[in-house]
GROMACS .gro file of C-alpha atoms in nm:
model
  205
    1UNK     CA    1  -0.009  -0.003   0.005
    2UNK     CA    2   0.133   0.343  -0.070
    3UNK     CA    3   0.237   0.556   0.227
    4UNK     CA    4   0.102   0.898   0.267
    5UNK     CA    5   0.143   1.157   0.555
    6UNK     CA    6  -0.100   1.379   0.720
    7UNK     CA    7  -0.044   1.689   0.930
    8UNK     CA    8  -0.316   1.779   1.191
    9UNK     CA    9  -0.256   2.123   1.342
   10UNK     CA   10  -0.389   2.384   1.593
   11UNK     CA   11  -0.322   2.737   1.592
   12UNK     CA   12  -0.180   2.848   1.941
   13UNK     CA   13  -0.310   3.186   2.068
   14UNK     CA   14  -0.547   3.218   1.776
   15UNK     CA   15  -0.782   3.438   1.995
   16UNK     CA   16  -0.498   3.701   2.035
   17UNK     CA   17  -0.500   3.805   1.674
   18UNK     CA   18  -0.750   3.890   1.411
   19UNK     CA   19  -0.849   3.570   1.223
   20UNK     CA   20  -0.770   3.742   0.884
   21UNK     CA   21  -0.404   3.795   0.992
   22UNK     CA   22  -0.316   3.432   1.026
   23UNK     CA   23  -0.581   3.265   0.825
   24UNK     CA   24  -0.477   3.423   0.503
   25UNK     CA   25  -0.118   3.316   0.568
   26UNK     CA   26  -0.221   2.964   0.665
   27UNK     CA   27  -0.447   2.916   0.359
   28UNK     CA   28  -0.169   3.053   0.125
   29UNK     CA   29   0.073   2.800   0.278
   30UNK     CA   30  -0.156   2.512   0.264
   31UNK     CA   31  -0.232   2.594  -0.098
   32UNK     CA   32   0.142   2.538  -0.174
   33UNK     CA   33   0.087   2.168  -0.096
   34UNK     CA   34  -0.251   2.112  -0.252
   35UNK     CA   35  -0.607   2.202  -0.303
   36UNK     CA   36  -0.906   2.227  -0.053
   37UNK     CA   37  -1.110   2.025   0.046
   38UNK     CA   38  -0.931   1.718  -0.108
   39UNK     CA   39  -0.589   1.783   0.032
   40UNK     CA   40  -0.646   2.016   0.302
   41UNK     CA   41  -0.916   2.173   0.521
   42UNK     CA   42  -0.957   2.428   0.809
   43UNK     CA   43  -1.208   2.336   1.068
   44UNK     CA   44  -1.335   2.444   1.420
   45UNK     CA   45  -1.194   2.777   1.329
   46UNK     CA   46  -0.836   2.729   1.421
   47UNK     CA   47  -0.763   2.369   1.338
   48UNK     CA   48  -0.645   2.226   1.005
   49UNK     CA   49  -0.559   1.910   0.834
   50UNK     CA   50  -0.319   1.863   0.535
   51UNK     CA   51  -0.231   1.549   0.344
   52UNK     CA   52   0.129   1.558   0.199
   53UNK     CA   53   0.124   1.268  -0.051
   54UNK     CA   54   0.503   1.235  -0.040
   55UNK     CA   55   0.578   1.152   0.321
   56UNK     CA   56   0.941   1.284   0.268
   57UNK     CA   57   0.800   1.637   0.216
   58UNK     CA   58   0.628   1.634   0.566
   59UNK     CA   59   0.862   1.804   0.784
   60UNK     CA   60   0.956   2.060   0.524
   61UNK     CA   61   0.577   2.150   0.498
   62UNK     CA   62   0.528   2.147   0.873
   63UNK     CA   63   0.823   2.384   0.917
   64UNK     CA   64   0.696   2.606   0.638
   65UNK     CA   65   0.358   2.626   0.809
   66UNK     CA   66   0.530   2.710   1.148
   67UNK     CA   67   0.751   2.983   0.989
   68UNK     CA   68   0.440   3.132   0.829
   69UNK     CA   69   0.237   3.142   1.163
   70UNK     CA   70   0.538   3.254   1.374
   71UNK     CA   71   0.567   3.553   1.144
   72UNK     CA   72   0.271   3.699   1.318
   73UNK     CA   73   0.324   3.842   1.659
   74UNK     CA   74   0.251   3.624   1.956
   75UNK     CA   75   0.120   3.335   1.732
   76UNK     CA   76   0.244   2.966   1.700
   77UNK     CA   77   0.109   2.637   1.576
   78UNK     CA   78   0.113   2.282   1.709
   79UNK     CA   79   0.125   2.000   1.466
   80UNK     CA   80   0.113   1.624   1.452
   81UNK     CA   81   0.249   1.437   1.161
   82UNK     CA   82   0.111   1.084   1.078
   83UNK     CA   83   0.285   0.868   0.848
   84UNK     CA   84   0.113   0.552   0.714
   85UNK     CA   85  -0.150   0.413   0.478
   86UNK     CA   86  -0.460   0.581   0.319
   87UNK     CA   87  -0.736   0.328   0.315
   88UNK     CA   88  -1.013   0.541   0.203
   89UNK     CA   89  -0.985   0.834  -0.040
   90UNK     CA   90  -1.262   1.084   0.021
   91UNK     CA   91  -1.363   1.395  -0.153
   92UNK     CA   92  -1.261   1.584   0.167
   93UNK     CA   93  -0.952   1.515   0.348
   94UNK     CA   94  -1.136   1.500   0.693
   95UNK     CA   95  -1.341   1.220   0.557
   96UNK     CA   96  -1.043   1.014   0.433
   97UNK     CA   97  -0.887   0.761   0.659
   98UNK     CA   98  -0.608   0.506   0.714
   99UNK     CA   99  -0.319   0.479   0.962
  100UNK     CA  100  -0.176   0.806   0.867
  101UNK     CA  101  -0.492   0.979   0.966
  102UNK     CA  102  -0.524   0.784   1.293
  103UNK     CA  103  -0.159   0.845   1.397
  104UNK     CA  104  -0.195   1.216   1.319
  105UNK     CA  105  -0.524   1.253   1.510
  106UNK     CA  106  -0.415   1.066   1.815
  107UNK     CA  107  -0.074   1.236   1.837
  108UNK     CA  108  -0.227   1.599   1.819
  109UNK     CA  109  -0.428   1.533   2.127
  110UNK     CA  110  -0.112   1.406   2.311
  111UNK     CA  111   0.100   1.703   2.212
  112UNK     CA  112  -0.110   1.934   2.417
  113UNK     CA  113  -0.042   1.735   2.723
  114UNK     CA  114   0.329   1.715   2.643
  115UNK     CA  115   0.343   2.076   2.569
  116UNK     CA  116   0.532   2.003   2.263
  117UNK     CA  117   0.462   2.177   1.928
  118UNK     CA  118   0.567   1.918   1.663
  119UNK     CA  119   0.611   1.534   1.657
  120UNK     CA  120   0.577   1.241   1.412
  121UNK     CA  121   0.413   0.900   1.449
  122UNK     CA  122   0.438   0.594   1.230
  123UNK     CA  123   0.433   0.228   1.231
  124UNK     CA  124   0.809   0.242   1.292
  125UNK     CA  125   0.881   0.321   1.670
  126UNK     CA  126   1.262   0.343   1.629
  127UNK     CA  127   1.215   0.597   1.334
  128UNK     CA  128   0.965   0.795   1.547
  129UNK     CA  129   1.209   0.808   1.850
  130UNK     CA  130   1.508   0.929   1.634
  131UNK     CA  131   1.318   1.193   1.443
  132UNK     CA  132   1.122   1.315   1.740
  133UNK     CA  133   1.450   1.366   1.928
  134UNK     CA  134   1.570   1.587   1.636
  135UNK     CA  135   1.248   1.781   1.628
  136UNK     CA  136   1.251   1.837   2.004
  137UNK     CA  137   1.585   1.987   1.974
  138UNK     CA  138   1.492   2.186   1.674
  139UNK     CA  139   1.192   2.321   1.857
  140UNK     CA  140   1.418   2.488   2.109
  141UNK     CA  141   1.531   2.706   1.826
  142UNK     CA  142   1.205   2.722   1.606
  143UNK     CA  143   0.961   2.805   1.917
  144UNK     CA  144   1.186   3.104   1.979
  145UNK     CA  145   1.195   3.248   1.634
  146UNK     CA  146   1.112   3.620   1.623
  147UNK     CA  147   0.848   3.749   1.361
  148UNK     CA  148   1.111   3.871   1.124
  149UNK     CA  149   1.329   3.556   1.162
  150UNK     CA  150   1.022   3.342   1.089
  151UNK     CA  151   0.933   3.537   0.790
  152UNK     CA  152   1.291   3.500   0.655
  153UNK     CA  153   1.277   3.126   0.706
  154UNK     CA  154   0.936   3.099   0.527
  155UNK     CA  155   1.077   3.293   0.234
  156UNK     CA  156   1.402   3.074   0.218
  157UNK     CA  157   1.199   2.751   0.247
  158UNK     CA  158   0.962   2.854  -0.021
  159UNK     CA  159   1.242   2.987  -0.269
  160UNK     CA  160   1.542   2.740  -0.175
  161UNK     CA  161   1.712   2.834  -0.500
  162UNK     CA  162   1.689   3.220  -0.449
  163UNK     CA  163   2.019   3.397  -0.341
  164UNK     CA  164   2.011   3.599  -0.006
  165UNK     CA  165   2.005   3.918  -0.231
  166UNK     CA  166   1.695   3.791  -0.409
  167UNK     CA  167   1.528   3.698  -0.068
  168UNK     CA  168   1.609   4.051   0.051
  169UNK     CA  169   1.450   4.211  -0.250
  170UNK     CA  170   1.141   3.997  -0.188
  171UNK     CA  171   1.116   4.092   0.187
  172UNK     CA  172   1.252   4.451   0.109
  173UNK     CA  173   1.549   4.429   0.345
  174UNK     CA  174   1.922   4.432   0.275
  175UNK     CA  175   2.119   4.106   0.211
  176UNK     CA  176   2.319   4.135   0.536
  177UNK     CA  177   1.983   4.147   0.718
  178UNK     CA  178   1.871   3.817   0.550
  179UNK     CA  179   2.210   3.664   0.644
  180UNK     CA  180   2.185   3.779   1.000
  181UNK     CA  181   1.830   3.645   1.040
  182UNK     CA  182   1.900   3.312   0.886
  183UNK     CA  183   2.198   3.272   1.130
  184UNK     CA  184   1.972   3.364   1.420
  185UNK     CA  185   1.715   3.115   1.293
  186UNK     CA  186   1.986   2.839   1.275
  187UNK     CA  187   1.861   2.787   0.922
  188UNK     CA  188   2.146   2.568   0.830
  189UNK     CA  189   2.086   2.319   1.118
  190UNK     CA  190   1.706   2.321   1.047
  191UNK     CA  191   1.762   2.222   0.692
  192UNK     CA  192   1.988   1.956   0.816
  193UNK     CA  193   1.708   1.821   1.020
  194UNK     CA  194   1.482   1.826   0.716
  195UNK     CA  195   1.747   1.631   0.512
  196UNK     CA  196   1.818   1.377   0.779
  197UNK     CA  197   1.439   1.311   0.799
  198UNK     CA  198   1.413   1.268   0.417
  199UNK     CA  199   1.717   1.015   0.445
  200UNK     CA  200   1.564   0.823   0.728
  201UNK     CA  201   1.217   0.799   0.568
  202UNK     CA  202   1.374   0.682   0.220
  203UNK     CA  203   1.514   0.380   0.415
  204UNK     CA  204   1.154   0.292   0.535
  205UNK     CA  205   0.984   0.287   0.197
   0.00000   0.00000   0.00000
């Protein structure tokens, strides 16, 4: 059976900002990965679900969503990434099912209790244990991104081939500001986590 991945997320502090502020950013980011309601849906006002058909892209997508939301003052997002099968392909992502959906749904509830903002769950406990350790360490950095830093990470992940000068033009700041922000964001280390995840998941498939 084909593996898929599902990200179930909750916006943190959604009441503290005008919905239009973060909702537009969230929709724009989810649209990068597919169309609604087949691949993503926003429900209960501040929760969402996104299917990433290539599980190797799931962490990249989650970090992109996090950087989009963190670019808004006082906001953050909690995300559970489920990796597994898709047994039923519905018209809406919220009505599809399979182990990827089950893992993601269960995990998002547990993350609240653990006070943790991102983790993965699959049928491979050793894989989960290793990747979740990397994510836990990466979250020490990502949870503390400033709005400007997060905005710069978002642009860099969206346009990985653009130079810092081009990213500067996009964000209307100088190249040295982009360089300083990416250093503060530990962008290199974060992309290493993404690459390690891709490598580890390629060994499962």
